[in-house]
Coordinates of C-alpha atoms and ligand atoms in Angstrom, one line a residue:
M1 CA 122.2 -5.9 6.2
I2 CA 125.7 -4.8 4.7
E3 CA 124.8 -1.2 3.5
I4 CA 127.6 -0.8 1.0
L5 CA 126.4 -4.2 -0.8
E6 CA 122.9 -3.3 -0.8
R7 CA 123.5 0.2 -2.0
T8 CA 125.9 -0.6 -4.8
K9 CA 123.3 -3.1 -6.4
E10 CA 121.4 0.0 -7.5
F11 CA 124.2 0.9 -9.7
K12 CA 123.7 -2.1 -12.0
A13 CA 125.2 -1.5 -15.3
E14 CA 127.4 1.7 -14.4
T15 CA 131.1 1.1 -14.5
A16 CA 132.6 0.3 -11.2
L17 CA 136.2 -0.7 -11.8
V18 CA 138.5 -0.3 -14.8
V19 CA 141.4 -2.9 -14.9
E20 CA 143.8 -2.9 -17.8
E21 CA 141.1 -1.2 -20.2
K22 CA 138.4 -3.8 -19.1
E23 CA 135.3 -2.2 -17.5
I24 CA 133.8 -4.1 -14.7
T25 CA 130.0 -3.2 -13.7
Y26 CA 128.6 -3.1 -10.4
S27 CA 126.3 -5.9 -11.5
D28 CA 129.4 -8.0 -12.5
L29 CA 130.9 -7.4 -9.2
H30 CA 127.6 -8.5 -7.4
L31 CA 127.2 -11.7 -9.6
Q32 CA 130.7 -12.8 -9.0
S33 CA 130.7 -12.1 -5.3
D34 CA 127.4 -13.9 -5.0
L35 CA 129.0 -17.0 -6.7
I36 CA 132.0 -16.9 -4.5
A37 CA 129.9 -16.5 -1.4
S38 CA 127.7 -19.5 -2.6
Y39 CA 131.0 -21.5 -3.1
L40 CA 132.5 -20.5 0.4
L41 CA 129.2 -21.7 2.0
N42 CA 129.1 -25.0 0.5
N43 CA 126.4 -26.7 2.5
K44 CA 126.2 -24.0 5.3
E45 CA 123.8 -21.5 5.8
D46 CA 126.1 -19.0 7.1
L47 CA 130.1 -18.7 7.7
Y48 CA 129.2 -17.2 11.3
E49 CA 132.4 -15.0 11.2
E50 CA 134.9 -17.7 9.9
P51 CA 138.0 -16.0 9.1
I52 CA 139.2 -16.1 5.4
A53 CA 142.4 -14.5 4.3
L54 CA 142.9 -12.8 0.9
L55 CA 146.0 -12.7 -1.2
I56 CA 145.0 -11.4 -4.3
E57 CA 146.3 -8.7 -6.7
P58 CA 144.3 -5.4 -6.6
D59 CA 141.9 -5.9 -9.4
E60 CA 138.4 -6.8 -9.8
R61 CA 139.1 -10.2 -8.2
Y62 CA 139.8 -8.6 -4.9
I63 CA 136.5 -6.9 -4.6
N64 CA 134.8 -10.1 -6.0
A65 CA 136.4 -12.1 -2.9
L66 CA 136.1 -9.4 -0.4
W67 CA 132.4 -8.9 -1.0
G68 CA 132.0 -12.8 -1.4
I69 CA 133.4 -13.4 2.1
W70 CA 131.2 -10.7 3.4
K71 CA 128.2 -12.1 1.7
A72 CA 128.6 -15.5 3.0
G73 CA 129.0 -14.1 6.9
G74 CA 132.9 -14.5 7.0
I75 CA 135.6 -12.1 8.1
A76 CA 137.8 -10.9 5.6
I77 CA 141.7 -10.5 6.2
P78 CA 143.1 -8.8 3.4
L79 CA 147.0 -9.6 3.3
S80 CA 150.0 -7.9 2.0
L81 CA 151.3 -9.3 -1.2
S82 CA 154.7 -8.6 -0.2
A83 CA 154.6 -10.3 3.1
K84 CA 157.3 -12.8 4.0
Q85 CA 157.1 -16.2 5.3
D86 CA 157.5 -15.2 8.9
E87 CA 154.9 -12.4 8.6
L88 CA 152.4 -14.5 6.9
E89 CA 152.9 -17.3 9.5
H90 CA 152.1 -14.7 12.1
F91 CA 148.8 -13.5 10.3
L92 CA 147.7 -16.9 9.7
S93 CA 148.2 -18.4 13.3
D94 CA 146.9 -15.3 14.9
T95 CA 143.6 -15.5 13.0
R96 CA 143.4 -19.1 12.8
A97 CA 142.3 -18.8 9.1
K98 CA 141.9 -22.1 7.4
R99 CA 141.1 -20.8 4.1
I100 CA 143.0 -18.3 1.7
I101 CA 141.4 -16.7 -1.5
C102 CA 144.2 -16.4 -3.8
S103 CA 145.2 -16.1 -7.2
K104 CA 147.5 -18.0 -9.4
T105 CA 150.7 -16.0 -8.4
Y106 CA 150.7 -17.8 -5.2
R107 CA 150.7 -21.3 -7.1
N108 CA 154.5 -21.3 -6.8
N109 CA 154.2 -21.0 -2.9
V110 CA 151.9 -23.8 -2.3
N111 CA 154.7 -25.9 -1.0
S112 CA 155.7 -23.4 1.5
S113 CA 155.4 -24.7 5.1
V114 CA 153.1 -21.3 5.6
F115 CA 150.5 -22.9 3.9
K116 CA 150.5 -26.4 5.4
N117 CA 146.7 -27.1 6.7
I118 CA 145.5 -24.3 4.7
D119 CA 142.8 -24.5 2.0
L120 CA 144.2 -22.3 -1.0
I121 CA 141.4 -21.4 -3.0
F122 CA 142.7 -20.4 -6.5
L123 CA 140.0 -18.2 -8.0
E124 CA 141.1 -19.2 -11.6
D125 CA 140.3 -22.8 -10.9
L126 CA 136.7 -22.3 -9.4
E127 CA 133.9 -23.1 -11.5
L128 CA 131.4 -20.8 -10.2
K129 CA 127.9 -21.6 -11.4
E130 CA 125.7 -22.4 -8.4
L131 CA 124.0 -19.3 -6.5
K132 CA 122.8 -20.2 -3.1
N133 CA 120.6 -18.3 -0.6
L134 CA 122.8 -16.0 1.2
P135 CA 122.5 -15.2 4.8
S136 CA 121.3 -12.1 6.3
I137 CA 124.2 -10.3 8.2
E138 CA 123.7 -7.9 11.1
T139 CA 125.9 -4.7 11.1
E140 CA 127.4 -5.5 14.5
R141 CA 129.2 -8.6 13.2
K142 CA 132.9 -8.6 12.4
A143 CA 133.8 -7.9 9.0
M144 CA 137.7 -7.2 8.5
I145 CA 140.9 -7.7 10.4
L146 CA 143.8 -5.5 9.2
Y147 CA 147.4 -5.8 10.5
T148 CA 149.0 -2.9 12.0
S149 CA 152.3 -2.4 14.0
G150 CA 152.5 -1.0 17.3
T151 CA 154.7 -1.1 20.3
T152 CA 155.0 -4.8 20.4
S153 CA 157.2 -6.7 18.1
K154 CA 154.7 -8.7 16.1
P155 CA 151.8 -6.7 14.3
K156 CA 148.4 -6.6 15.9
G157 CA 145.0 -7.6 14.3
V158 CA 142.6 -4.8 14.2
V159 CA 139.0 -6.2 14.1
S160 CA 136.3 -3.9 12.7
T161 CA 132.6 -4.5 12.3
H162 CA 130.5 -3.9 9.2
E163 CA 129.0 -0.9 11.2
N164 CA 132.5 0.4 11.7
I165 CA 133.3 0.3 8.1
R166 CA 130.0 1.7 7.0
S167 CA 130.5 4.7 9.5
Q168 CA 134.1 5.2 8.1
I169 CA 132.7 5.5 4.6
A170 CA 129.7 7.5 5.5
T171 CA 132.0 10.1 7.1
L172 CA 134.2 10.4 4.0
V173 CA 131.4 10.6 1.5
E174 CA 129.8 13.4 3.4
A175 CA 133.1 15.3 4.2
W176 CA 134.7 15.1 0.8
Q177 CA 131.6 15.0 -1.2
W178 CA 132.1 11.7 -2.9
K179 CA 129.5 11.5 -6.0
K180 CA 128.6 9.3 -8.9
E181 CA 130.2 11.3 -11.4
D182 CA 133.8 10.8 -9.5
H183 CA 136.6 8.7 -11.0
I184 CA 139.8 7.8 -9.0
P185 CA 143.0 6.2 -9.7
L186 CA 144.0 3.6 -7.2
F187 CA 147.5 2.6 -6.7
L188 CA 147.8 1.9 -3.0
P189 CA 148.0 -1.4 -1.2
L190 CA 144.6 -2.9 -0.5
H191 CA 145.6 -4.2 3.0
H192 CA 145.4 -1.0 4.6
I193 CA 142.4 1.5 5.4
H194 CA 143.9 4.3 3.0
G195 CA 143.7 2.0 -0.1
I196 CA 140.6 0.1 1.3
I197 CA 138.2 2.7 2.7
N198 CA 139.5 5.9 1.0
S199 CA 140.5 4.8 -2.5
L200 CA 138.2 2.0 -3.2
L201 CA 135.0 1.6 -1.1
S202 CA 134.1 5.3 -0.5
P203 CA 133.9 5.8 -4.3
L204 CA 131.9 2.6 -4.8
Y205 CA 129.5 3.4 -2.2
Q206 CA 128.5 6.5 -4.3
G207 CA 128.5 4.6 -7.6
A208 CA 131.7 6.1 -8.9
K209 CA 134.4 4.6 -11.1
V210 CA 137.9 3.3 -9.7
T211 CA 140.6 2.5 -12.2
M212 CA 142.9 0.0 -10.5
L213 CA 146.6 0.4 -11.5
G214 CA 148.1 -2.1 -9.2
S215 CA 150.8 0.0 -7.5
F216 CA 152.3 3.3 -7.8
N217 CA 154.4 3.8 -11.0
F218 CA 154.8 7.1 -12.3
S219 CA 154.9 6.5 -16.1
R220 CA 151.8 4.3 -15.8
L221 CA 150.0 6.8 -13.6
S222 CA 150.9 9.6 -16.1
K223 CA 149.6 7.4 -19.1
E224 CA 146.3 6.8 -17.3
M225 CA 146.0 10.7 -16.3
I226 CA 146.4 11.6 -19.7
K227 CA 143.8 9.3 -21.1
N228 CA 141.2 9.9 -18.4
D229 CA 139.7 12.8 -16.5
F230 CA 140.2 11.8 -13.0
S231 CA 138.4 14.1 -10.3
V232 CA 139.8 12.7 -7.0
F233 CA 143.3 11.7 -6.1
T234 CA 144.4 10.3 -2.6
A235 CA 148.1 9.4 -1.8
V236 CA 150.7 9.2 0.8
P237 CA 153.3 12.0 1.0
T238 CA 156.0 9.8 -0.4
V239 CA 153.8 9.7 -3.8
Y240 CA 153.6 13.6 -4.0
F241 CA 157.4 13.8 -3.3
S242 CA 158.0 11.3 -6.4
L243 CA 155.4 13.1 -8.5
I244 CA 157.1 16.4 -7.9
E245 CA 160.5 14.9 -8.6
N246 CA 159.3 13.7 -12.0
L247 CA 157.4 16.7 -12.9
E248 CA 160.4 18.9 -12.1
K249 CA 162.7 16.7 -14.3
N250 CA 160.5 17.1 -17.2
N251 CA 157.9 19.8 -17.4
H252 CA 154.9 17.7 -18.6
R253 CA 152.1 20.3 -19.4
E254 CA 149.4 17.9 -20.5
L255 CA 149.9 16.1 -17.2
I256 CA 149.9 19.0 -15.0
E257 CA 147.0 20.1 -16.6
K258 CA 145.0 17.0 -15.7
F259 CA 146.2 17.6 -12.1
K260 CA 145.1 21.0 -12.3
N261 CA 141.6 20.0 -13.2
M262 CA 140.9 17.6 -10.3
R263 CA 138.1 18.6 -7.9
L264 CA 140.1 17.2 -4.9
M265 CA 143.6 15.9 -4.1
M266 CA 144.3 14.4 -0.6
S267 CA 147.3 13.3 1.4
G268 CA 147.4 11.3 4.6
S269 CA 149.0 8.2 6.3
A270 CA 152.0 10.3 7.4
A271 CA 152.9 14.0 7.8
L272 CA 152.8 16.1 4.7
A273 CA 155.6 18.4 4.7
P274 CA 154.5 22.1 4.2
E275 CA 157.2 22.3 1.6
I276 CA 155.6 19.6 -0.6
H277 CA 152.3 21.3 0.0
K278 CA 153.8 24.7 -1.3
K279 CA 155.6 23.0 -4.4
W280 CA 152.6 21.1 -5.2
K281 CA 150.4 24.3 -5.3
N282 CA 153.0 26.0 -7.3
L283 CA 153.1 23.3 -9.9
T284 CA 149.6 22.6 -10.2
G285 CA 147.6 25.0 -8.4
Q286 CA 146.0 22.3 -6.3
E287 CA 145.9 22.8 -2.4
I288 CA 146.3 19.4 -1.2
L289 CA 143.9 18.5 1.5
E290 CA 145.7 16.8 4.5
R291 CA 143.8 14.5 6.8
Y292 CA 144.6 12.4 9.6
G293 CA 143.5 8.6 10.3
M294 CA 144.5 5.3 11.9
T295 CA 143.6 1.7 11.1
E296 CA 141.8 1.6 14.4
I297 CA 139.5 4.4 13.8
G298 CA 139.5 5.2 10.0
M299 CA 139.7 8.9 9.2
A300 CA 139.3 11.3 12.1
L301 CA 140.5 14.7 11.2
S302 CA 140.5 16.5 8.1
N303 CA 141.2 19.9 6.3
P304 CA 137.9 21.2 5.0
Y305 CA 136.8 20.4 1.6
I306 CA 135.3 24.1 1.4
G307 CA 137.3 26.3 3.5
K308 CA 140.9 27.2 4.3
R309 CA 143.4 24.4 4.1
K310 CA 146.3 24.8 6.2
P311 CA 149.7 23.3 5.3
G312 CA 151.3 21.5 8.4
F313 CA 147.7 21.0 10.0
V314 CA 145.3 18.0 9.7
G315 CA 142.3 20.0 10.2
V316 CA 139.2 19.5 12.2
P317 CA 137.2 16.6 13.4
L318 CA 135.3 14.8 10.5
P319 CA 131.3 14.4 10.8
K320 CA 130.4 12.1 13.5
V321 CA 133.9 11.6 14.7
E322 CA 134.5 13.0 18.5
V323 CA 138.0 14.2 19.0
R324 CA 139.7 15.4 22.1
L325 CA 143.3 16.0 23.6
E326 CA 144.3 14.7 27.0
D327 CA 147.4 15.5 29.1
E328 CA 149.4 12.9 31.0
T329 CA 147.0 12.6 33.9
G330 CA 143.9 12.1 31.7
K331 CA 142.6 15.6 31.8
E332 CA 141.0 17.1 28.7
I333 CA 143.0 20.0 27.2
S334 CA 140.8 23.0 26.4
T335 CA 143.4 25.7 25.7
E336 CA 144.9 26.1 22.4
G337 CA 148.6 25.5 21.9
V338 CA 149.0 23.1 24.6
A339 CA 150.0 19.6 23.5
G340 CA 148.3 16.3 24.2
E341 CA 147.4 12.8 23.2
I342 CA 144.6 12.5 20.7
L343 CA 141.8 10.6 21.8
I344 CA 138.8 9.5 19.5
K345 CA 135.3 8.2 19.9
G346 CA 132.7 7.3 17.4
P347 CA 130.8 4.5 15.6
Q348 CA 134.0 4.3 13.3
V349 CA 136.3 2.9 16.1
F350 CA 137.2 -0.5 15.9
K351 CA 136.1 -3.2 18.0
E352 CA 139.1 -4.9 19.2
Y353 CA 142.6 -6.3 19.0
L354 CA 142.5 -10.0 18.0
N355 CA 143.2 -12.2 20.8
Q356 CA 144.4 -9.3 22.9
P357 CA 141.5 -8.3 25.3
Q358 CA 144.2 -6.5 27.7
K359 CA 145.7 -4.4 25.0
T360 CA 142.2 -3.7 23.8
L361 CA 141.1 -2.6 27.2
E362 CA 144.4 -0.6 27.9
S363 CA 143.7 1.4 24.4
F364 CA 140.6 2.8 25.8
T365 CA 139.7 5.2 28.5
N366 CA 136.0 5.9 29.1
S367 CA 135.2 4.5 25.7
W368 CA 137.6 6.8 24.2
F369 CA 140.3 5.2 22.0
K370 CA 144.0 6.5 22.9
T371 CA 145.8 7.0 19.6
G372 CA 149.2 7.5 21.1
D373 CA 149.7 10.3 18.7
I374 CA 150.4 13.8 20.1
A375 CA 148.9 17.1 18.8
L376 CA 147.9 20.8 19.6
I377 CA 145.2 23.0 18.5
E378 CA 145.9 26.4 16.8
D379 CA 143.1 28.5 15.7
G380 CA 140.7 25.4 15.7
Y381 CA 142.9 23.3 13.5
Y382 CA 144.8 20.2 14.8
K383 CA 148.7 19.8 14.3
I384 CA 150.2 16.6 14.9
L385 CA 153.5 16.8 16.7
G386 CA 154.5 13.2 16.8
R387 CA 153.9 9.9 18.5
D388 CA 154.3 9.1 22.2
S389 CA 156.6 6.1 21.3
I390 CA 159.8 6.3 19.5
D391 CA 159.5 2.6 18.6
I392 CA 156.9 3.3 15.9
I393 CA 158.3 4.5 12.6
K394 CA 156.4 5.7 9.7
S395 CA 158.1 5.1 6.3
G396 CA 156.5 5.6 2.7
G397 CA 153.2 5.7 4.6
Y398 CA 153.7 2.3 6.3
K399 CA 153.8 2.0 10.2
I400 CA 156.7 -0.1 11.3
S401 CA 157.7 -1.4 14.8
A402 CA 161.3 -0.8 15.7
L403 CA 160.9 -3.8 17.9
E404 CA 159.9 -6.2 15.2
I405 CA 163.1 -5.4 13.3
E406 CA 165.2 -5.5 16.3
D407 CA 164.0 -9.1 17.1
T408 CA 165.0 -10.2 13.4
L409 CA 168.4 -8.5 13.6
L410 CA 169.1 -10.1 17.0
K411 CA 168.7 -13.5 15.6
N412 CA 171.8 -12.8 13.5
Q413 CA 174.7 -14.3 15.4
K414 CA 177.0 -11.5 14.4
I415 CA 174.9 -9.0 16.1
R416 CA 175.1 -8.7 19.9
E417 CA 173.1 -5.4 20.3
C418 CA 171.0 -3.3 18.4
A419 CA 168.8 -0.3 18.4
V420 CA 166.5 0.5 15.4
I421 CA 165.2 4.2 14.9
G422 CA 163.5 6.2 12.4
L423 CA 165.7 8.7 10.7
D424 CA 164.1 11.8 9.0
D425 CA 163.9 11.7 5.3
D426 CA 162.4 14.1 2.7
K427 CA 161.0 11.4 0.5
W428 CA 160.2 8.5 2.9
G429 CA 159.2 10.6 6.0
E430 CA 161.5 8.3 7.9
I431 CA 164.0 5.6 6.9
I432 CA 165.0 2.8 9.1
G433 CA 168.3 3.1 10.9
V434 CA 170.1 0.5 12.8
A435 CA 173.0 1.1 15.3
L436 CA 174.6 -2.1 16.4
V437 CA 177.4 -3.8 18.2
T438 CA 178.8 -6.8 16.4
T439 CA 179.8 -9.9 18.3
D440 CA 183.6 -9.8 18.5
N441 CA 184.1 -7.2 16.0
K442 CA 182.5 -9.3 13.2
D443 CA 182.4 -7.7 9.6
L444 CA 179.0 -6.6 8.9
D445 CA 177.8 -4.1 6.3
L446 CA 174.2 -2.6 5.2
D447 CA 174.0 -4.9 2.3
E448 CA 174.5 -8.1 4.6
I449 CA 172.0 -6.6 7.0
Q450 CA 169.3 -6.0 4.4
K451 CA 169.9 -9.6 3.0
W452 CA 169.4 -11.0 6.4
C453 CA 166.4 -8.9 7.1
S454 CA 164.7 -9.5 3.8
K455 CA 164.2 -13.2 4.7
D456 CA 161.7 -12.3 7.3
L457 CA 160.6 -8.9 6.7
S458 CA 158.7 -6.8 4.0
D459 CA 160.8 -4.7 1.9
Y460 CA 159.5 -1.3 3.4
K461 CA 160.9 -2.7 6.8
L462 CA 164.5 -3.2 5.8
P463 CA 167.2 -1.0 7.3
R464 CA 168.5 1.8 5.1
R465 CA 171.2 3.2 7.1
V466 CA 173.6 1.1 9.7
L467 CA 176.1 2.5 12.3
I468 CA 178.4 0.1 13.9
L469 CA 179.4 1.0 17.3
D470 CA 181.8 -1.7 18.3
N471 CA 183.8 0.9 20.6
L472 CA 180.8 0.9 23.1
P473 CA 181.4 -1.0 26.3
K474 CA 179.6 -4.4 26.4
N475 CA 176.0 -4.4 27.2
S476 CA 175.8 -0.7 27.2
M477 CA 173.5 0.3 24.2
G478 CA 170.4 -0.7 26.2
K479 CA 171.3 2.1 28.7
I480 CA 171.5 4.9 26.0
T481 CA 168.2 6.4 25.0
K482 CA 167.1 5.9 21.5
K483 CA 167.0 9.8 21.1
K484 CA 170.8 9.9 21.8
I485 CA 171.3 7.0 19.4
K486 CA 169.5 8.9 16.7
S487 CA 171.9 11.8 17.2
F488 CA 174.8 9.5 16.4
F489 CA 173.6 9.5 12.9
N490 CA 173.9 13.0 12.3
Ligands
LIG501 C1 161.0 1.2 -0.8 N1 162.3 1.8 -0.7 C2 162.5 2.3 0.3 C3 161.4 2.3 1.1 N2 160.4 1.5 0.5 N3 163.5 3.0 0.7 C4 163.5 3.4 2.0 N4 162.4 3.5 2.7 C5 161.3 2.9 2.3 N5 160.3 2.7 3.0 C6 163.2 1.6 -1.8 C7 163.2 0.3 -2.5 O1 164.0 -0.7 -1.8 C8 163.6 0.6 -3.9 O2 165.0 0.9 -4.0 C9 163.0 1.8 -4.3 O3 162.8 2.6 -2.7 C10 161.6 1.8 -4.7 O4 160.9 1.0 -4.2 P1 159.2 0.7 -4.5 O5 158.8 -0.3 -3.3 O6 159.2 0.4 -5.9 O7 158.6 2.3 -4.2 P2 157.4 2.6 -4.8 O8 156.7 1.7 -5.7 O9 157.9 4.0 -5.3 O10 156.4 2.8 -3.6 C11 156.5 3.7 -2.5 C12 155.1 4.0 -2.2 C13 154.7 2.7 -1.6 C14 154.1 4.2 -3.3 C15 155.1 5.1 -1.3 O11 155.5 2.5 -0.4 C16 153.3 2.6 -1.0 O12 152.2 2.4 -1.7 N6 153.0 3.2 0.4 C17 151.7 3.5 0.9 C18 151.4 2.6 2.0 C19 150.0 2.8 2.6 O13 149.2 2.7 1.8 N7 150.2 3.0 3.9 C20 148.7 3.5 4.6 C21 148.7 2.9 5.9 P3 165.8 0.3 -5.2 O14 165.3 1.1 -6.3 O15 167.3 0.5 -4.9 O16 165.4 -0.9 -5.5 S1 148.3 4.0 7.1 C22 146.6 4.1 6.9 O17 145.9 3.3 6.1 C23 146.0 5.1 7.9 C24 144.5 4.6 8.3 C25 145.8 6.3 7.2 O18 145.9 7.4 7.8 O19 146.0 6.4 6.0
LIG502 P1 148.3 3.2 10.7 O1 148.5 2.6 12.1 O2 149.4 2.4 9.6 O3 147.0 3.2 10.2 O4 148.8 4.6 10.8 C1 148.2 5.6 11.5 C2 149.2 6.5 11.9 O5 149.5 7.4 10.9 C3 148.6 7.5 12.8 O6 148.4 7.1 14.2 C4 149.5 8.7 12.7 O7 150.8 8.5 13.5 C5 150.1 8.7 11.3 N1 149.2 9.6 10.5 C6 148.3 9.3 9.6 N2 147.9 10.5 9.0 C7 148.8 11.3 9.3 C8 149.0 12.8 9.1 N3 148.2 13.5 8.0 N4 150.0 13.5 9.7 C9 150.8 12.8 10.4 N5 150.7 11.5 10.9 C10 149.5 10.7 10.4

């Protein structure tokens, strides 16, 4: 039994989603997802974990399709709407998905070679009338694959079961006291945990209301804030940076009052600078609750809902999540103030990396998942110090692999050697910097490099600063540490 689907049926005529003024009830979502599930099943009794991709704007169709896939026994693969051809090719070949549920926005791309041999199911074209018997799904079955970047060039598929998802939601419902009366604006992308679990499925699990705004846009959000009484807000630090920038430019009393009245404002996906925490508190009186999570584990650490929230810290273990720090030899660290790697255990932890049994094996030690994040504990609160790999960059809340960008750059004949690094940035957390040596002193600038990369890579992976190091001796870049290369940018 998929608990989120069973529970939400009870909320019947209550409003689940608000999309462009339209109110969609829980019953609407269930009827539409039953119809989609019936369509997907065709003559089968169960899809038995057929992987089905989703390329749908963040509105009610997204939930209809996601729940439809789950109800039919499939695995949902929510894909980024801004993914480029190369990225899509990787996701589709890795998952071996043969069907994609999409919307008419993608009609123009039908002839793209990426979609060769793929059945594109345009939701608008379906005449959904027939309801079939739906299978019963055990909680241990695979439910979702999300792509996340790591220390390999291509993103890895993180496979979660229904039980993983249920546990991730239950933890947040308990810790942050989600309730039926809550109302949340949703503007984060729906191919990552932050958007899917924290902003969308946790409130729905409790019968709350989600206003879907598509993406983050200050003026759109402001209008909705004024019109509604939102109670909960969750965002990445870049969003708070933008909010502060906008509110400082124009002292919008009514809007500030709305933020003031919320019961909970949260930040995560990247480090929230204590300076932003302080500015937001001065502006709105709200103490942002910072928490820590990862695609593989959902949320693991959080400042308390009731109790002291410490700027610069990510709090304490969430309910039913086991957390420990280990040193390089694998020994547990029990002394406060000593840094080590964060390890996580619990029912929220993902099942496997798709098609990568070795990588999966190496990511665990005695059933503990190794996050690669380094932290220490001070007065019982965890503080994230960074990551053990310099090749992982966090920008605007997105995780980016330096190696993926380097691979793209090296396909350019004008580039002989390159190194991609994350450069500290107040707004984005980090921005992408590229140091490179050209082939035979060729002319190359940031604009040309961005154009080159944008053929294959999503916008947020584009280099934002470039340093040409043509005076370096041949083949010497690989011998310089990335830390050193980073210092060249200052
Ligand atoms: C865009 N721009 C950038 C970047 N991205 N510049 C530097 N670095 C970047 N990363 C530029 C664009 O080119 C554009 O420039 C301008 O900034 C505005 O771009 P736009 O895309 O419109 O920005 P935005 O709409 O303001 O979006 C920023 C955003 C968005 C809201 C922070 O990136 C976002 O939704 N991020 C959240 C990602 C997320 O959900 N991550 C969670 C994964 P110009 O103006 O010159 O054209 S982590 C997770 O799920 C774990 C489990 C967890 O812990 O939560
Ligand atoms: P992702 O793999 O995209 O889910 O990103 C997960 C990573 O985001 C974690 O491994 C951390 O490195 C980082 N992260 C998430 N929340 C925080 C936070 N509050 N502070 C610092 N880093 C964070």
